[in-house]
Amino acid sequence: MASKTLLIAVALGLLTALLNLAPLRVPALGFMLAPFTVLPIFVSVLGLGSIAGGVSAVVGTLAMALTAGLLPAVVFFFILLAPPLYAGHLAGLSRTTDDGVEWYPLEDVLFALTIASALVVVATALLSGLTQADLSKMMAELMGQMRSQGTGAGAPNPADVERATSQIVAALPVAMPASILVMLVMNLYLGSRIARNLGWMARPVDHIPTATALPLLAAIIFGTTVVASLFGGQIGTVGQIFMGAFGMAFAFVGLATIHTITMGKAGRGVILGLVYALLFVFAPSIIGVVILGLADSLLGLRARAIANRGP
């Protein structure tokens, strides 16, 4: 590895640790920067290669160990740094065929990130040792404190607090892996853009609307976890976690399908704007996008649309 590449990899690793510590040092700005903690790792592994990405991850972990302790550093590596490191490594794989260079499929990268998002939540739950009862108690205490600070008509009553607490806790196993996947995909995209603009990235530009897909195995896992989520106890919780991750992954596929089938159509911008506005204003509408993503994966809706469009 060239010395310049090594220095850049070290700097990106230190930046990752700094972004992770920012919420503790500068809360207002830190929480805004927290979603981009893994962005330097993606830039490193996508632009400089897997070895450089590994150097960045190790440097970031060592920096965390020196500032926060060994255990938080180990958790930092496996929970935050390992998924982008692995996904970036996959995205950089290629092989030479008779037709030219073939790069690792984007759908398999998305599948790997989806699995990682679910495993991160499972591992976090195991490491923390928190149960849903513990979470309910913590949320009730937090909302109770917020209620006690309110005055007059602005203070919610205990029944509202209890209802809101139960709803939040019930949504966490689904919402957390979905949010993590959004964060990872967003940073993968931004990392590739930064690395490409710097002239570091060898992988050609992927046409995201047509390349964003999932293998058939993902639909099988999603269906299985939907059934598992109906059970109680740990099986139900793990099922909800994987259902949340794969549900969001199929939502990405659904959005890619909408982008693809509206290509070349009049009013495409208006249609896409309305879709995203609806998702922003009315969150449950994402279920329709998930169903569309499943339909595309099973029925090949985009391939049919492209075929019907012709050359």
CSV table of C-alpha atoms in Angstrom, one decimal:
chain,number,residue,atom,x,y,z
A,1,MET,CA,0.0,0.0,0.0
A,2,ALA,CA,1.4,3.4,-1.0
A,3,SER,CA,2.2,5.8,1.8
A,4,LYS,CA,-0.3,8.4,0.6
A,5,THR,CA,-3.1,5.8,0.5
A,6,LEU,CA,-2.1,4.6,4.0
A,7,LEU,CA,-2.3,8.2,5.4
A,8,ILE,CA,-5.7,8.8,3.8
A,9,ALA,CA,-7.0,5.5,5.2
A,10,VAL,CA,-5.7,6.5,8.7
A,11,ALA,CA,-7.3,9.9,8.4
A,12,LEU,CA,-10.7,8.4,7.4
A,13,GLY,CA,-10.5,6.0,10.3
A,14,LEU,CA,-9.9,8.8,12.8
A,15,LEU,CA,-12.8,10.8,11.2
A,16,THR,CA,-15.1,7.8,11.8
A,17,ALA,CA,-14.2,7.7,15.5
A,18,LEU,CA,-14.6,11.4,15.7
A,19,LEU,CA,-18.1,11.3,14.2
A,20,ASN,CA,-19.1,8.5,16.6
A,21,LEU,CA,-17.9,10.5,19.6
A,22,ALA,CA,-19.4,13.8,18.4
A,23,PRO,CA,-22.8,13.4,20.1
A,24,LEU,CA,-21.0,13.0,23.4
A,25,ARG,CA,-18.8,16.1,22.9
A,26,VAL,CA,-21.0,18.4,20.9
A,27,PRO,CA,-24.6,17.1,21.3
A,28,ALA,CA,-26.4,19.6,19.0
A,29,LEU,CA,-24.1,19.1,16.1
A,30,GLY,CA,-23.1,15.5,17.0
A,31,PHE,CA,-26.6,14.0,16.7
A,32,MET,CA,-26.9,15.6,13.2
A,33,LEU,CA,-23.6,14.0,12.1
A,34,ALA,CA,-24.2,10.7,13.8
A,35,PRO,CA,-26.0,9.1,10.8
A,36,PHE,CA,-22.8,9.7,8.7
A,37,THR,CA,-20.5,7.9,11.2
A,38,VAL,CA,-19.8,5.0,8.7
A,39,LEU,CA,-19.4,7.3,5.6
A,40,PRO,CA,-15.6,7.5,5.9
A,41,ILE,CA,-15.4,3.7,6.0
A,42,PHE,CA,-17.5,3.5,2.8
A,43,VAL,CA,-15.3,6.1,1.1
A,44,SER,CA,-12.2,4.2,2.2
A,45,VAL,CA,-13.2,0.7,1.2
A,46,LEU,CA,-15.0,1.7,-2.0
A,47,GLY,CA,-12.3,4.2,-3.2
A,48,LEU,CA,-9.1,2.8,-1.8
A,49,GLY,CA,-9.8,-0.9,-1.6
A,50,SER,CA,-10.6,-3.5,1.0
A,51,ILE,CA,-7.1,-3.4,2.7
A,52,ALA,CA,-7.3,0.4,3.1
A,53,GLY,CA,-10.9,0.0,4.4
A,54,GLY,CA,-9.6,-2.5,6.9
A,55,VAL,CA,-6.9,0.0,8.0
A,56,SER,CA,-9.5,2.7,8.5
A,57,ALA,CA,-11.7,0.4,10.5
A,58,VAL,CA,-8.8,-0.7,12.8
A,59,VAL,CA,-7.6,2.9,13.3
A,60,GLY,CA,-11.1,4.0,14.1
A,61,THR,CA,-11.4,1.1,16.6
A,62,LEU,CA,-8.1,1.9,18.2
A,63,ALA,CA,-9.1,5.6,18.6
A,64,MET,CA,-12.3,4.5,20.2
A,65,ALA,CA,-10.4,2.2,22.6
A,66,LEU,CA,-8.1,5.0,23.7
A,67,THR,CA,-11.0,7.4,24.3
A,68,ALA,CA,-13.9,5.3,25.4
A,69,GLY,CA,-12.4,1.9,26.5
A,70,LEU,CA,-11.9,-1.5,25.0
A,71,LEU,CA,-15.4,-2.9,25.2
A,72,PRO,CA,-17.1,0.1,23.5
A,73,ALA,CA,-14.4,-0.1,20.8
A,74,VAL,CA,-15.1,-3.8,20.1
A,75,VAL,CA,-18.8,-3.1,20.0
A,76,PHE,CA,-18.1,-0.1,17.7
A,77,PHE,CA,-16.2,-2.3,15.3
A,78,PHE,CA,-18.7,-5.2,15.1
A,79,ILE,CA,-21.9,-3.1,15.2
A,80,LEU,CA,-21.0,-0.1,13.2
A,81,LEU,CA,-17.8,-0.7,11.1
A,82,ALA,CA,-18.1,-4.4,10.1
A,83,PRO,CA,-21.3,-4.0,7.9
A,84,PRO,CA,-19.9,-1.2,5.7
A,85,LEU,CA,-16.5,-2.8,5.5
A,86,TYR,CA,-18.0,-6.1,4.2
A,87,ALA,CA,-20.5,-4.4,1.9
A,88,GLY,CA,-17.8,-2.2,0.5
A,89,HIS,CA,-15.6,-5.2,-0.1
A,90,LEU,CA,-18.4,-7.0,-2.0
A,91,ALA,CA,-19.0,-3.9,-4.1
A,92,GLY,CA,-15.3,-3.8,-5.1
A,93,LEU,CA,-15.3,-7.5,-6.3
A,94,SER,CA,-15.1,-8.1,-10.0
A,95,ARG,CA,-14.1,-10.8,-12.5
A,96,THR,CA,-13.1,-10.9,-16.1
A,97,THR,CA,-15.4,-12.7,-18.5
A,98,ASP,CA,-15.5,-13.1,-22.3
A,99,ASP,CA,-17.9,-10.1,-22.3
A,100,GLY,CA,-15.6,-7.9,-20.2
A,101,VAL,CA,-15.4,-7.1,-16.5
A,102,GLU,CA,-18.3,-8.3,-14.4
A,103,TRP,CA,-18.8,-6.5,-11.1
A,104,TYR,CA,-20.5,-7.9,-8.0
A,105,PRO,CA,-24.2,-7.5,-8.4
A,106,LEU,CA,-25.8,-4.6,-6.5
A,107,GLU,CA,-28.7,-6.8,-5.5
A,108,ASP,CA,-26.3,-9.0,-3.5
A,109,VAL,CA,-24.8,-6.0,-1.8
A,110,LEU,CA,-28.2,-4.8,-0.8
A,111,PHE,CA,-29.0,-8.4,0.5
A,112,ALA,CA,-25.8,-8.4,2.6
A,113,LEU,CA,-26.6,-5.0,4.1
A,114,THR,CA,-30.2,-6.2,4.9
A,115,ILE,CA,-28.9,-9.2,6.8
A,116,ALA,CA,-26.3,-7.0,8.5
A,117,SER,CA,-29.0,-4.5,9.6
A,118,ALA,CA,-31.0,-7.2,11.3
A,119,LEU,CA,-28.0,-8.9,12.9
A,120,VAL,CA,-26.9,-5.5,14.3
A,121,VAL,CA,-30.2,-5.1,16.1
A,122,VAL,CA,-30.2,-8.7,17.4
A,123,ALA,CA,-26.6,-8.3,18.6
A,124,THR,CA,-27.4,-5.0,20.3
A,125,ALA,CA,-30.4,-6.5,22.1
A,126,LEU,CA,-28.2,-9.4,23.3
A,127,LEU,CA,-25.4,-7.2,24.5
A,128,SER,CA,-27.7,-4.8,26.3
A,129,GLY,CA,-29.7,-7.5,27.9
A,130,LEU,CA,-32.8,-5.3,27.6
A,131,THR,CA,-36.2,-6.9,27.3
A,132,GLN,CA,-39.4,-5.4,26.0
A,133,ALA,CA,-40.5,-5.0,29.6
A,134,ASP,CA,-37.3,-3.1,30.4
A,135,LEU,CA,-37.8,-0.8,27.3
A,136,SER,CA,-41.4,-0.2,28.3
A,137,LYS,CA,-40.3,0.8,31.8
A,138,MET,CA,-37.6,3.1,30.5
A,139,MET,CA,-40.0,4.7,27.9
A,140,ALA,CA,-42.7,5.2,30.6
A,141,GLU,CA,-40.2,6.9,32.9
A,142,LEU,CA,-38.9,9.2,30.1
A,143,MET,CA,-42.4,10.2,29.0
A,144,GLY,CA,-43.4,10.6,32.7
A,145,GLN,CA,-40.6,13.0,33.1
A,146,MET,CA,-41.7,14.9,30.0
A,147,ARG,CA,-45.2,15.0,31.4
A,148,SER,CA,-44.1,16.3,34.8
A,149,GLN,CA,-42.3,19.1,33.1
A,150,GLY,CA,-45.5,20.2,31.2
A,151,THR,CA,-48.1,22.5,32.7
A,152,GLY,CA,-51.8,22.7,32.4
A,153,ALA,CA,-53.5,21.5,29.3
A,154,GLY,CA,-50.2,20.8,27.6
A,155,ALA,CA,-49.3,17.9,29.9
A,156,PRO,CA,-50.5,14.5,28.6
A,157,ASN,CA,-52.5,12.3,30.9
A,158,PRO,CA,-51.1,9.0,32.2
A,159,ALA,CA,-53.4,7.0,29.8
A,160,ASP,CA,-51.9,8.8,26.8
A,161,VAL,CA,-48.4,8.2,28.1
A,162,GLU,CA,-49.0,4.5,28.6
A,163,ARG,CA,-50.6,4.1,25.1
A,164,ALA,CA,-47.8,6.0,23.4
A,165,THR,CA,-45.2,4.0,25.3
A,166,SER,CA,-46.7,0.7,24.3
A,167,GLN,CA,-46.9,1.8,20.6
A,168,ILE,CA,-43.2,3.0,20.5
A,169,VAL,CA,-41.9,-0.2,22.2
A,170,ALA,CA,-44.0,-2.4,19.9
A,171,ALA,CA,-42.6,-0.6,16.8
A,172,LEU,CA,-38.9,-0.7,17.8
A,173,PRO,CA,-38.1,-4.3,16.6
A,174,VAL,CA,-39.4,-3.3,13.1
A,175,ALA,CA,-38.3,0.3,13.0
A,176,MET,CA,-34.7,-0.1,14.3
A,177,PRO,CA,-33.4,-2.5,11.6
A,178,ALA,CA,-35.3,-0.5,8.9
A,179,SER,CA,-33.7,2.7,10.1
A,180,ILE,CA,-30.2,1.1,10.2
A,181,LEU,CA,-30.6,-0.2,6.6
A,182,VAL,CA,-31.7,3.3,5.4
A,183,MET,CA,-28.6,4.7,7.1
A,184,LEU,CA,-26.3,2.1,5.5
A,185,VAL,CA,-27.7,2.4,2.0
A,186,MET,CA,-27.6,6.2,2.2
A,187,ASN,CA,-23.9,6.1,3.2
A,188,LEU,CA,-23.1,3.5,0.6
A,189,TYR,CA,-24.5,5.8,-2.0
A,190,LEU,CA,-22.8,8.9,-0.7
A,191,GLY,CA,-19.5,7.1,-0.2
A,192,SER,CA,-19.6,5.9,-3.8
A,193,ARG,CA,-20.3,9.4,-5.0
A,194,ILE,CA,-17.5,10.9,-3.0
A,195,ALA,CA,-15.0,8.2,-4.0
A,196,ARG,CA,-16.0,8.5,-7.7
A,197,ASN,CA,-15.7,12.3,-7.6
A,198,LEU,CA,-12.2,12.0,-6.1
A,199,GLY,CA,-11.3,9.7,-8.9
A,200,TRP,CA,-10.7,6.8,-6.6
A,201,MET,CA,-13.4,4.3,-7.6
A,202,ALA,CA,-12.9,1.7,-10.2
A,203,ARG,CA,-16.4,0.3,-10.3
A,204,PRO,CA,-18.5,1.9,-13.0
A,205,VAL,CA,-21.7,3.8,-12.2
A,206,ASP,CA,-24.6,1.5,-11.5
A,207,HIS,CA,-28.0,2.5,-12.9
A,208,ILE,CA,-29.8,2.4,-9.5
A,209,PRO,CA,-33.4,2.2,-10.7
A,210,THR,CA,-32.7,-1.0,-12.7
A,211,ALA,CA,-29.9,-2.5,-10.6
A,212,THR,CA,-31.6,-2.2,-7.2
A,213,ALA,CA,-33.0,-5.7,-6.6
A,214,LEU,CA,-33.0,-8.6,-4.3
A,215,PRO,CA,-32.6,-12.4,-4.9
A,216,LEU,CA,-35.5,-14.8,-4.6
A,217,LEU,CA,-34.1,-15.9,-1.2
A,218,ALA,CA,-34.9,-12.5,0.2
A,219,ALA,CA,-38.6,-13.0,-0.6
A,220,ILE,CA,-38.5,-16.4,1.1
A,221,ILE,CA,-36.8,-15.0,4.2
A,222,PHE,CA,-39.3,-12.0,4.3
A,223,GLY,CA,-42.3,-14.3,4.1
A,224,THR,CA,-40.9,-16.6,6.8
A,225,THR,CA,-40.1,-13.7,9.2
A,226,VAL,CA,-43.6,-12.3,8.7
A,227,VAL,CA,-45.0,-15.6,9.9
A,228,ALA,CA,-42.4,-15.7,12.7
A,229,SER,CA,-43.3,-12.2,13.8
A,230,LEU,CA,-46.8,-13.4,14.7
A,231,PHE,CA,-45.4,-15.6,17.5
A,232,GLY,CA,-44.7,-14.3,20.9
A,233,GLY,CA,-41.4,-14.3,22.9
A,234,GLN,CA,-37.9,-14.2,21.4
A,235,ILE,CA,-39.0,-16.0,18.1
A,236,GLY,CA,-41.5,-13.2,17.5
A,237,THR,CA,-39.1,-10.5,18.3
A,238,VAL,CA,-36.4,-11.9,16.0
A,239,GLY,CA,-39.0,-12.3,13.3
A,240,GLN,CA,-40.0,-8.7,13.6
A,241,ILE,CA,-36.4,-7.6,13.4
A,242,PHE,CA,-35.7,-9.4,10.2
A,243,MET,CA,-39.2,-8.5,8.9
A,244,GLY,CA,-38.3,-4.8,9.4
A,245,ALA,CA,-35.0,-5.1,7.7
A,246,PHE,CA,-36.3,-7.0,4.7
A,247,GLY,CA,-39.4,-4.9,4.5
A,248,MET,CA,-37.3,-1.8,4.1
A,249,ALA,CA,-35.1,-3.6,1.5
A,250,PHE,CA,-38.2,-4.4,-0.6
A,251,ALA,CA,-39.4,-0.8,-0.1
A,252,PHE,CA,-36.1,0.2,-1.9
A,253,VAL,CA,-36.9,-2.3,-4.7
A,254,GLY,CA,-40.4,-0.9,-4.9
A,255,LEU,CA,-39.2,2.7,-5.2
A,256,ALA,CA,-36.7,1.5,-7.9
A,257,THR,CA,-39.6,-0.1,-9.7
A,258,ILE,CA,-41.6,3.1,-9.7
A,259,HIS,CA,-38.5,5.0,-11.0
A,260,THR,CA,-38.1,2.5,-13.8
A,261,ILE,CA,-41.6,2.1,-15.0
A,262,THR,CA,-42.1,5.9,-15.1
A,263,MET,CA,-39.0,6.5,-17.2
A,264,GLY,CA,-39.9,8.5,-20.4
A,265,LYS,CA,-43.5,9.1,-19.2
A,266,ALA,CA,-45.0,12.6,-19.1
A,267,GLY,CA,-45.4,13.9,-15.6
A,268,ARG,CA,-42.7,11.6,-14.2
A,269,GLY,CA,-41.4,14.2,-11.8
A,270,VAL,CA,-44.9,14.9,-10.5
A,271,ILE,CA,-45.6,11.2,-10.0
A,272,LEU,CA,-42.3,10.7,-8.1
A,273,GLY,CA,-42.9,13.8,-6.1
A,274,LEU,CA,-46.3,12.6,-5.0
A,275,VAL,CA,-45.0,9.2,-4.1
A,276,TYR,CA,-42.2,10.5,-1.8
A,277,ALA,CA,-44.6,13.2,-0.4
A,278,LEU,CA,-47.1,10.5,0.5
A,279,LEU,CA,-44.4,8.3,2.2
A,280,PHE,CA,-43.3,11.4,4.2
A,281,VAL,CA,-46.7,12.5,5.2
A,282,PHE,CA,-48.4,9.0,5.7
A,283,ALA,CA,-45.8,6.5,6.8
A,284,PRO,CA,-48.1,3.4,6.5
A,285,SER,CA,-48.2,3.9,2.7
A,286,ILE,CA,-44.7,2.3,2.6
A,287,ILE,CA,-46.6,-1.0,2.8
A,288,GLY,CA,-47.8,-0.5,-0.7
A,289,VAL,CA,-44.2,0.2,-1.9
A,290,VAL,CA,-43.0,-3.0,-0.1
A,291,ILE,CA,-45.7,-5.0,-1.9
A,292,LEU,CA,-44.7,-3.5,-5.2
A,293,GLY,CA,-41.1,-4.5,-4.5
A,294,LEU,CA,-42.1,-8.0,-3.7
A,295,ALA,CA,-44.2,-8.1,-6.9
A,296,ASP,CA,-41.3,-6.9,-9.0
A,297,SER,CA,-39.0,-9.5,-7.4
A,298,LEU,CA,-41.4,-12.4,-8.1
A,299,LEU,CA,-43.0,-11.2,-11.4
A,300,GLY,CA,-40.3,-9.1,-13.0
A,301,LEU,CA,-42.4,-6.0,-13.4
A,302,ARG,CA,-39.4,-3.8,-14.4
A,303,ALA,CA,-38.2,-6.3,-17.0
A,304,ARG,CA,-41.7,-6.3,-18.6
A,305,ALA,CA,-41.9,-2.5,-18.6
A,306,ILE,CA,-38.5,-2.2,-20.2
A,307,ALA,CA,-39.4,-4.9,-22.8
A,308,ASN,CA,-42.7,-3.2,-23.6
A,309,ARG,CA,-41.0,0.1,-24.0
A,310,GLY,CA,-38.7,-1.3,-26.7
A,311,PRO,CA,-35.4,0.1,-27.9
